[in-house]
PDB file of C-alpha atoms and ligand atoms in Angstrom:
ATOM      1  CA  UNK A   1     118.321 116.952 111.976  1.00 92.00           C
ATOM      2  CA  UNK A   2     117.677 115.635 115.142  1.00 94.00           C
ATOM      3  CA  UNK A   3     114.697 113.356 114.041  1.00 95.00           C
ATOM      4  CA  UNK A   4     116.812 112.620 110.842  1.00 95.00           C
ATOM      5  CA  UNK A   5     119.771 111.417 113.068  1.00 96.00           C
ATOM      6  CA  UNK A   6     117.948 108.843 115.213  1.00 96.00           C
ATOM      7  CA  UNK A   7     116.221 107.696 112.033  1.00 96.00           C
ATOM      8  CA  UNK A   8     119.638 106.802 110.342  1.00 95.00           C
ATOM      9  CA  UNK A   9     121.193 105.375 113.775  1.00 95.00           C
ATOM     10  CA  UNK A  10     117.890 102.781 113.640  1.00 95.00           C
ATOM     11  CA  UNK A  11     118.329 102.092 110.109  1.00 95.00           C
ATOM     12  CA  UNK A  12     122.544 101.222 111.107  1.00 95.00           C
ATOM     13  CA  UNK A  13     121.061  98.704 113.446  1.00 93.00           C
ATOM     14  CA  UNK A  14     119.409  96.891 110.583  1.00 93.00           C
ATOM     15  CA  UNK A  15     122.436  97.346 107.914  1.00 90.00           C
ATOM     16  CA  UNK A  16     122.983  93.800 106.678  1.00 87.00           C
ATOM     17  CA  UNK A  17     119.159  93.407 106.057  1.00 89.00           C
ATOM     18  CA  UNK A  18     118.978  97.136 103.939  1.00 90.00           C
ATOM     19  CA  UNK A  19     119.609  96.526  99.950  1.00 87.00           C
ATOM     20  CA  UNK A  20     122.607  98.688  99.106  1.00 86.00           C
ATOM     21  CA  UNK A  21     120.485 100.509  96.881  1.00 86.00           C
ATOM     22  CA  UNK A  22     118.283 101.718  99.345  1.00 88.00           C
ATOM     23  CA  UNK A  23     121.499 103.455 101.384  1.00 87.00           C
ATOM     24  CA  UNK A  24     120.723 106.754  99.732  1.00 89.00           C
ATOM     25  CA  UNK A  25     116.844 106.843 100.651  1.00 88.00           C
ATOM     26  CA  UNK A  26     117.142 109.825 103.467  1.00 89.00           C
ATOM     27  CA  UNK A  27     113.719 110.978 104.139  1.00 92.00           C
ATOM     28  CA  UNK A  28     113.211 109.471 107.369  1.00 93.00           C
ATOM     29  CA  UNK A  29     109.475 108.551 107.453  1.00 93.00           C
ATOM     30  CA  UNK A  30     110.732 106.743 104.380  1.00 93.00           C
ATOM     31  CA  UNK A  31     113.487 105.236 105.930  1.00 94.00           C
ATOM     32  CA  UNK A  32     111.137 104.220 109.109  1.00 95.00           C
ATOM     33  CA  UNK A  33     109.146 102.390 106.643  1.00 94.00           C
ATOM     34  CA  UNK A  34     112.146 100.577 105.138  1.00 93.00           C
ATOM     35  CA  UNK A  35     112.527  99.334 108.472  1.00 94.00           C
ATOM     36  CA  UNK A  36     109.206  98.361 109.271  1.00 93.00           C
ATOM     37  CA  UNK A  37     108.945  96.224 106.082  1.00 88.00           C
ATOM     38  CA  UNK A  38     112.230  94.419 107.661  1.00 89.00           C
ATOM     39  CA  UNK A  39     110.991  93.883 110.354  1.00 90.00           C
ATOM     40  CA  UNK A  40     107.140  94.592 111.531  1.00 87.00           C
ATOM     41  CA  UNK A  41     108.767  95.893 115.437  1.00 90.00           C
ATOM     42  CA  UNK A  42     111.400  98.398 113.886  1.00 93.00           C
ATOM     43  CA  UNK A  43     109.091 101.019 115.229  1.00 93.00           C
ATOM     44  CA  UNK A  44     107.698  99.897 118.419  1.00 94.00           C
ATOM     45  CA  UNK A  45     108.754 100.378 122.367  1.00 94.00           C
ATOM     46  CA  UNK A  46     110.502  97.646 123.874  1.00 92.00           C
ATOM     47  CA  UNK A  47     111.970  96.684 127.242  1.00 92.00           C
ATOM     48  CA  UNK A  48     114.300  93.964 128.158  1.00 92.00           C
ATOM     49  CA  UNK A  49     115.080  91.983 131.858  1.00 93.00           C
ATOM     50  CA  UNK A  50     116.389  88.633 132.139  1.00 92.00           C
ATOM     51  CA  UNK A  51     115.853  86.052 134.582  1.00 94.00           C
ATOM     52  CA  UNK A  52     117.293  82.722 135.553  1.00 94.00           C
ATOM     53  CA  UNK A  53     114.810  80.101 134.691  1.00 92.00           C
ATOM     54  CA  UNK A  54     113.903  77.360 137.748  1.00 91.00           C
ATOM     55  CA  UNK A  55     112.367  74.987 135.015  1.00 90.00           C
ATOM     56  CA  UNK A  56     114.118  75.247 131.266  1.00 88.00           C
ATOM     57  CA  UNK A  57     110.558  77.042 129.456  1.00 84.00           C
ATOM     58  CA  UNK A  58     109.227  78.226 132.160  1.00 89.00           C
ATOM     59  CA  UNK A  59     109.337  82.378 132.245  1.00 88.00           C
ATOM     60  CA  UNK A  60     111.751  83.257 135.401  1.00 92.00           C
ATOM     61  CA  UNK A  61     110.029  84.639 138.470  1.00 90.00           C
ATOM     62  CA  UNK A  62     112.458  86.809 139.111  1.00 93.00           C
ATOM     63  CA  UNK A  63     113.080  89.456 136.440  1.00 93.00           C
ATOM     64  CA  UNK A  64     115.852  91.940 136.642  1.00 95.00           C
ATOM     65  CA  UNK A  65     114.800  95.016 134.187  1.00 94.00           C
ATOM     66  CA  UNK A  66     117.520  96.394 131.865  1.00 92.00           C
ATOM     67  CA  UNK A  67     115.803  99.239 130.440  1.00 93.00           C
ATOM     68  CA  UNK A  68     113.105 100.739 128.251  1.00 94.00           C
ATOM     69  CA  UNK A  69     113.461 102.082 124.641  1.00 95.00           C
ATOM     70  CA  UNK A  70     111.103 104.610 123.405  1.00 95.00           C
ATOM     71  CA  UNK A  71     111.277 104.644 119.416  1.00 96.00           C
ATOM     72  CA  UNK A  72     110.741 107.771 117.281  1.00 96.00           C
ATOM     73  CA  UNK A  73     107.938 105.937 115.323  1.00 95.00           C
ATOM     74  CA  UNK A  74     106.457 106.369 111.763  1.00 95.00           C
ATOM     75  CA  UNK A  75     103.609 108.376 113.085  1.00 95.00           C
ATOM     76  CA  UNK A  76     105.378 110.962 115.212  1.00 94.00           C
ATOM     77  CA  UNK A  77     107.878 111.236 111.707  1.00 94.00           C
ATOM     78  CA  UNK A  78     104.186 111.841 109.483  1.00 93.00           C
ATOM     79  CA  UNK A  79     102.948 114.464 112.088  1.00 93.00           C
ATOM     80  CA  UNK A  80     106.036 116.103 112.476  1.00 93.00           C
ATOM     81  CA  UNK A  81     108.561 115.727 110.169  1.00 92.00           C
ATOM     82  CA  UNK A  82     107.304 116.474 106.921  1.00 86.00           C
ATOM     83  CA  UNK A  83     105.663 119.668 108.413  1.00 87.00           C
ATOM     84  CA  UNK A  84     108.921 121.506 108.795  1.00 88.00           C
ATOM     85  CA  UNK A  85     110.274 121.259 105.683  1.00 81.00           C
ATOM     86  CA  UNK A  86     108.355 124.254 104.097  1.00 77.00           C
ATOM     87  CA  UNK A  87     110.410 126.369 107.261  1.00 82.00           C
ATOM     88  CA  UNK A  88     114.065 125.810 105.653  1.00 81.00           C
ATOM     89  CA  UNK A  89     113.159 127.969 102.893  1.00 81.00           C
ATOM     90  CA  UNK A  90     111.768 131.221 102.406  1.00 82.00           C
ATOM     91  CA  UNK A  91     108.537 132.168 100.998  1.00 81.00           C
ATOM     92  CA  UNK A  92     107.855 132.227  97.346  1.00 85.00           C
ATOM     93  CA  UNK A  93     106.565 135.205  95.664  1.00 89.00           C
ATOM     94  CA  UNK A  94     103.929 133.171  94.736  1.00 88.00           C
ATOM     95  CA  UNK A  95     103.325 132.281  98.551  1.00 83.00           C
ATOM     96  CA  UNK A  96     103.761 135.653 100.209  1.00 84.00           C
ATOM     97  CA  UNK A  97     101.120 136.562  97.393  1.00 88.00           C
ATOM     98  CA  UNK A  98      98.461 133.910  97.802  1.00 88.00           C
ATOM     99  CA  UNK A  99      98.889 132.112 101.464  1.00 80.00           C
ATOM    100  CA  UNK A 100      98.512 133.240 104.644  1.00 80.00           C
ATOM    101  CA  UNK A 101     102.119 134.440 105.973  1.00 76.00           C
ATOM    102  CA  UNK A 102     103.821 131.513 108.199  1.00 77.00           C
ATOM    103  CA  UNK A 103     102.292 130.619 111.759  1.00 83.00           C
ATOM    104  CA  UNK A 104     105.583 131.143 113.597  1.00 86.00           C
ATOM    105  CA  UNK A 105     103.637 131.155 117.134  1.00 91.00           C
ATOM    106  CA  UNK A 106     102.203 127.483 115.413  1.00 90.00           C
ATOM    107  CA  UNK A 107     105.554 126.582 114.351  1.00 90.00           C
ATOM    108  CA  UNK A 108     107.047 127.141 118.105  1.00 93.00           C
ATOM    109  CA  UNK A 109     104.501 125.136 119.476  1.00 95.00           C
ATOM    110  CA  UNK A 110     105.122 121.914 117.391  1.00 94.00           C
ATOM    111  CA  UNK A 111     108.994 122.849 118.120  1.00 94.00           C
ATOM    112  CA  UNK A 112     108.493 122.028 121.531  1.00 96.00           C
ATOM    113  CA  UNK A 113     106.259 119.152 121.264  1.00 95.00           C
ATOM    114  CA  UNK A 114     109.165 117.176 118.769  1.00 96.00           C
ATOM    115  CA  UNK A 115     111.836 118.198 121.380  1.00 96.00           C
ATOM    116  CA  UNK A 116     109.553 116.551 124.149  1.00 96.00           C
ATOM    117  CA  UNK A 117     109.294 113.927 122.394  1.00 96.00           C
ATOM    118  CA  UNK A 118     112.768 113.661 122.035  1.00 96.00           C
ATOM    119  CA  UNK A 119     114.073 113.998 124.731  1.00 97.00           C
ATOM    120  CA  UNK A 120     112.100 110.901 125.954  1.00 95.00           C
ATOM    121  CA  UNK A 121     113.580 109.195 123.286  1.00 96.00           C
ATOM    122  CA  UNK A 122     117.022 109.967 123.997  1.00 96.00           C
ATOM    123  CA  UNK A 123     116.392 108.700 127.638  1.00 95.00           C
ATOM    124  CA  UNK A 124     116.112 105.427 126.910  1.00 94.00           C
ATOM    125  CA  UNK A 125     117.991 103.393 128.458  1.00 91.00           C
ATOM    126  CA  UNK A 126     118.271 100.796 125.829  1.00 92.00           C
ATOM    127  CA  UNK A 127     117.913 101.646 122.378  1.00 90.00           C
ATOM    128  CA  UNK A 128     118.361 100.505 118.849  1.00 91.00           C
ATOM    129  CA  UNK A 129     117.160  96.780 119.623  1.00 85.00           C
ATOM    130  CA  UNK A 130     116.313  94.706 116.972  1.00 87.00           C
ATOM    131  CA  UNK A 131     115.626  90.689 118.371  1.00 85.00           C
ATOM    132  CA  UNK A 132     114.900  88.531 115.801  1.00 85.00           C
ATOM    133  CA  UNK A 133     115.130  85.102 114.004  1.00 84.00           C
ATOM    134  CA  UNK A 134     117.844  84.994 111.369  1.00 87.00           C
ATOM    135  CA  UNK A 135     118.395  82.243 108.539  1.00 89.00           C
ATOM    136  CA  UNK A 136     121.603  82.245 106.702  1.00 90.00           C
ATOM    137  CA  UNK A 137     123.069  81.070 103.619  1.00 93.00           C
ATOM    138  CA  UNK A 138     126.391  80.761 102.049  1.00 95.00           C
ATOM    139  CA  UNK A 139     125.106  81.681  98.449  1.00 96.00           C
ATOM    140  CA  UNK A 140     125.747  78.933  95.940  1.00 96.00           C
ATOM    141  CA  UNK A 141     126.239  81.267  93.083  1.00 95.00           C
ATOM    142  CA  UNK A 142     129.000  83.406  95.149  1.00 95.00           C
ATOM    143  CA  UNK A 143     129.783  82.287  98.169  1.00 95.00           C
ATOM    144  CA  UNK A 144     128.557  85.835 100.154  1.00 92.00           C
ATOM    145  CA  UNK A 145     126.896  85.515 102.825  1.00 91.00           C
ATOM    146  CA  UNK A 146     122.936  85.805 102.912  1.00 91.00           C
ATOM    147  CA  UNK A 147     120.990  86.988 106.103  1.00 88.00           C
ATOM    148  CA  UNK A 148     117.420  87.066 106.240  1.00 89.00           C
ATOM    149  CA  UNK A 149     115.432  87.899 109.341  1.00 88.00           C
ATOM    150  CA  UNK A 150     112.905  85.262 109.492  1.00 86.00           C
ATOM    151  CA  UNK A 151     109.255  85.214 111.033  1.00 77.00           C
ATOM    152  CA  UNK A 152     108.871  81.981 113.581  1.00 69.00           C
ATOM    153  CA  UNK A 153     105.654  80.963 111.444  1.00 68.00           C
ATOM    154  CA  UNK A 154     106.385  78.703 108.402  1.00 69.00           C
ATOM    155  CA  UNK A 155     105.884  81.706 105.632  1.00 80.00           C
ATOM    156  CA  UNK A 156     107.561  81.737 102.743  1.00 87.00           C
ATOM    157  CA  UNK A 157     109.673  84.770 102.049  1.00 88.00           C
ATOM    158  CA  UNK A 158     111.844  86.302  99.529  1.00 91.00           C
ATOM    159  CA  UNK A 159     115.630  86.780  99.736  1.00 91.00           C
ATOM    160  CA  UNK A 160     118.555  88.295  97.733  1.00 91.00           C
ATOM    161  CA  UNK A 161     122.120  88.313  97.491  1.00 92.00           C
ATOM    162  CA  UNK A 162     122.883  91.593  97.816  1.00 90.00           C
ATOM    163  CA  UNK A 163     126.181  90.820  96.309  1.00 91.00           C
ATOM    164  CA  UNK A 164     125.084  89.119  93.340  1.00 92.00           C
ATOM    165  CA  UNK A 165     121.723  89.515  93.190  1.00 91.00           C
ATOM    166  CA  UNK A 166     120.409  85.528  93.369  1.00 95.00           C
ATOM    167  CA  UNK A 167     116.955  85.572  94.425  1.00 95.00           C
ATOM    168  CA  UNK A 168     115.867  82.720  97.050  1.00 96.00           C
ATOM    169  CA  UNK A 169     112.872  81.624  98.076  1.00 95.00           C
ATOM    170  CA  UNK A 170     113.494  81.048 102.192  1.00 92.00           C
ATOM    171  CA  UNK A 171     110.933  79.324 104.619  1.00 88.00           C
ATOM    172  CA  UNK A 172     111.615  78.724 108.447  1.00 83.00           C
ATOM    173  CA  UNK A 173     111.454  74.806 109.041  1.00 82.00           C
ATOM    174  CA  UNK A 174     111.773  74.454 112.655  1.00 75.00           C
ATOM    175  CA  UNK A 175     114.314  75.888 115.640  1.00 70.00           C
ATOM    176  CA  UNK A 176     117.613  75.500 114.035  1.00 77.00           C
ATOM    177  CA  UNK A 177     116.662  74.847 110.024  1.00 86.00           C
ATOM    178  CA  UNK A 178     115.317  76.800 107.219  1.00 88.00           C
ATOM    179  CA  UNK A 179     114.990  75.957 103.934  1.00 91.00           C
ATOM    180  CA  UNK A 180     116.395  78.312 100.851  1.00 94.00           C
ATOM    181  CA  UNK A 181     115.532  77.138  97.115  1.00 95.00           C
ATOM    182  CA  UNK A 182     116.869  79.241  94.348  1.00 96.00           C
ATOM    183  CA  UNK A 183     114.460  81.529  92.265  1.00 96.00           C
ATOM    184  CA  UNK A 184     115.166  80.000  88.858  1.00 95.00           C
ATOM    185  CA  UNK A 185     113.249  79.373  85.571  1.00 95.00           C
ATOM    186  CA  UNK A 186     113.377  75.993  83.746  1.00 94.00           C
ATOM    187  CA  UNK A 187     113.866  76.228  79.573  1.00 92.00           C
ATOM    188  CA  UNK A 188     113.719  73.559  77.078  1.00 93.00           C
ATOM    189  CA  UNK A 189     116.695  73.049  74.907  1.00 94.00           C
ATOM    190  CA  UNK A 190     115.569  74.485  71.453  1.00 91.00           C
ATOM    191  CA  UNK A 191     117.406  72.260  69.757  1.00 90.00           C
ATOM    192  CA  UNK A 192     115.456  69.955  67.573  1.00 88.00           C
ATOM    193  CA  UNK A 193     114.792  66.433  69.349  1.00 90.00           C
ATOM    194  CA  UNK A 194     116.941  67.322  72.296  1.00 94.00           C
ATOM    195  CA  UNK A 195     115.301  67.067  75.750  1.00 94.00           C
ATOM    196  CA  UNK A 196     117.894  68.897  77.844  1.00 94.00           C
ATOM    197  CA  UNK A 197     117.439  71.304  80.617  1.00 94.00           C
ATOM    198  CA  UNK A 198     118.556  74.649  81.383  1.00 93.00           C
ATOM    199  CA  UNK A 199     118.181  76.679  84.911  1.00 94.00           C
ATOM    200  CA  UNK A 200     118.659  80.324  84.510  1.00 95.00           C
ATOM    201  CA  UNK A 201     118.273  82.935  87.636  1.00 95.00           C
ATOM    202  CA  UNK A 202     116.359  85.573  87.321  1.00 93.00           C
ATOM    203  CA  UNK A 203     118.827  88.362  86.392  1.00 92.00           C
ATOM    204  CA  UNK A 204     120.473  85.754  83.800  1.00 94.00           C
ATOM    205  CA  UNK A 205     117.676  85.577  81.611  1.00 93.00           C
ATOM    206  CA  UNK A 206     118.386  88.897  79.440  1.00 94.00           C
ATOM    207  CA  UNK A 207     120.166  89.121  75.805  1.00 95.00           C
ATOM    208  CA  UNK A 208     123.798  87.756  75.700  1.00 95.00           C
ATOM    209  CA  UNK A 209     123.376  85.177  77.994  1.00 95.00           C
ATOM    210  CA  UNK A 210     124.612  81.696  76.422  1.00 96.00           C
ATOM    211  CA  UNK A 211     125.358  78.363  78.049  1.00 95.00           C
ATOM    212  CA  UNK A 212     126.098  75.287  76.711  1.00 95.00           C
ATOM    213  CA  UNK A 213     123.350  72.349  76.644  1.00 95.00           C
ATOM    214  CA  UNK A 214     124.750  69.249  78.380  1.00 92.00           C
ATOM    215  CA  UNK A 215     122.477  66.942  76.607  1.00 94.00           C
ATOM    216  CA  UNK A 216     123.704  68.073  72.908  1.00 94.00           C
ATOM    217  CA  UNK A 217     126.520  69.789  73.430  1.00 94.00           C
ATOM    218  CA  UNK A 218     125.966  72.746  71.230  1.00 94.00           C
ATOM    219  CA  UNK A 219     125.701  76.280  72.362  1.00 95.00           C
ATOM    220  CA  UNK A 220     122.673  78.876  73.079  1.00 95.00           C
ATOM    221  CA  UNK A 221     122.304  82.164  74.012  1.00 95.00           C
ATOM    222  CA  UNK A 222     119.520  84.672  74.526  1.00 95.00           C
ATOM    223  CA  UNK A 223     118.433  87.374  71.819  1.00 94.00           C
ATOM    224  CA  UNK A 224     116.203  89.372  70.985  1.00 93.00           C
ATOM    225  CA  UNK A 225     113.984  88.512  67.456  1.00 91.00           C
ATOM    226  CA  UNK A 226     111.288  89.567  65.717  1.00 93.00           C
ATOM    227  CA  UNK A 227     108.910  86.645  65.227  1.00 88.00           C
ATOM    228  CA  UNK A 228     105.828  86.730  63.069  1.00 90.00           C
ATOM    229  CA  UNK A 229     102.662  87.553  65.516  1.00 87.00           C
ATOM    230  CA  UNK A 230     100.069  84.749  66.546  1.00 83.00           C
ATOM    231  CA  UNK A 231      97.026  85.427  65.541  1.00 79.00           C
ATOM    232  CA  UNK A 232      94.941  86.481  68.526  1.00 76.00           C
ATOM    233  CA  UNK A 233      90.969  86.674  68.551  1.00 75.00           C
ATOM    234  CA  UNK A 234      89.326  90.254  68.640  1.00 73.00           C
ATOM    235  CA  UNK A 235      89.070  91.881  71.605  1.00 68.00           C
ATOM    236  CA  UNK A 236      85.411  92.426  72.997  1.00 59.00           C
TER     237      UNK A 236
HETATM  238 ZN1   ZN B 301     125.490  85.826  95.651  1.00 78.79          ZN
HETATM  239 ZN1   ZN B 302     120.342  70.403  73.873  1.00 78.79          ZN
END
């Protein structure tokens, strides 16, 4: 429980970056790794001091040390974690047949090496930092607010509204600026001789969706049909 409630504490740090959907994942090597595809650090030590700067850029001489944070990492939860589960339930049949009966001397051991461990952790005298570089966005589709923890290189990354569900693609410009363009698909009026344009999001293109074309004026929507099959060469 221990090891499951620093997990979750970590993961509170980093709520407005978890999908919604992922609020019921609870195994906490699984949770460590939600984190760590956040954000690449979720798992590492840290310390933090802070200094005046004589010249703006240049690293102050003088650093006064806040603290340390030592983070119950994904490895220590693989080594550890998993291996007590089979210890909050009794034997099988089946087991007390077959297997060896349960190490308890083993067990013990590994007890006091997690609450070691632990303990460091819990001495820390900073904990649950997460630094990073954020780009926001007032979604255009409905109005929530978007933040997504970006990397200082120019990649280009993948965001969502977890409110609506847009899709984005985001990309870090410079200091202050990023850039977000909307994941959407492009589609041909299908009305004869009409060369208007539709953009649909991702999510919107799915049966029942209809719009209105604003180059003909007449209405379309998205269903499902049975068409008669191409015909497609042989397979080798
Ligand atoms: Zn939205
Ligand atoms: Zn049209």
């Amino acid at each position: 429980m221990a090891m499951e409630a620093l997990t979750y504490d970590r993961a509170y740090a980093y709520r407005q970056e978890i999908p919604p959907k992922e609020y019921e994942t609870w195994q906490p090597r699984k949770v460590m790794q939600l984190l760590i595809d956040i954000d690449p650090n979720a798992d590492k030590n840290s310390s933090i001091a802070f200094g005046l700067e004589e010249e703006a850029g240049k690293p102050a001489k003088k650093m006064a040390m806040l603290g340390s944070e030592e983070v119950l990492n994904l490895a220590t939860l693989k080594k550890h974690y998993d291996a007590l589960g089979s210890y909050l339930h009794m034997p099988t049949l089946k087991q007390m047949f077959d297997g060896p009966s349960p190490d308890f001397a083993q067990l013990k051991e590994r007890c006091e090496k997690i609450v070691a461990y632990l303990e460091k952790v819990l001495a820390s005298r900073v904990f649950n930092v997460t630094l990073g570089q954020f780009a926001t966005l007032e979604c255009v589709r409905c109005s929530a607010n978007i933040r997504k923890r970006v990397p200082f290189a120019s990649e280009l990354l993948e965001a969502k509204c977890f409110n609506c569900g847009a899709e984005y693609r985001v990309r870090n410009e410079s200091d202050q600026q990023s850039l977000w363009e909307p994941i959407v698909e492009e589609i041909g009026c299908p009305g004869e001789s009409c060369a208007g344009k539709i953009k649909l999001w991702r999510d919107e293109i799915k049966r029942g969706t209809w719009w209105t074309c604003n180059s003909c004026g007449k209405a379309y929507e998205i269903c499902l049909s049975i068409a008669e099959k191409e015909a497609t060469p042989p397979s080798e």
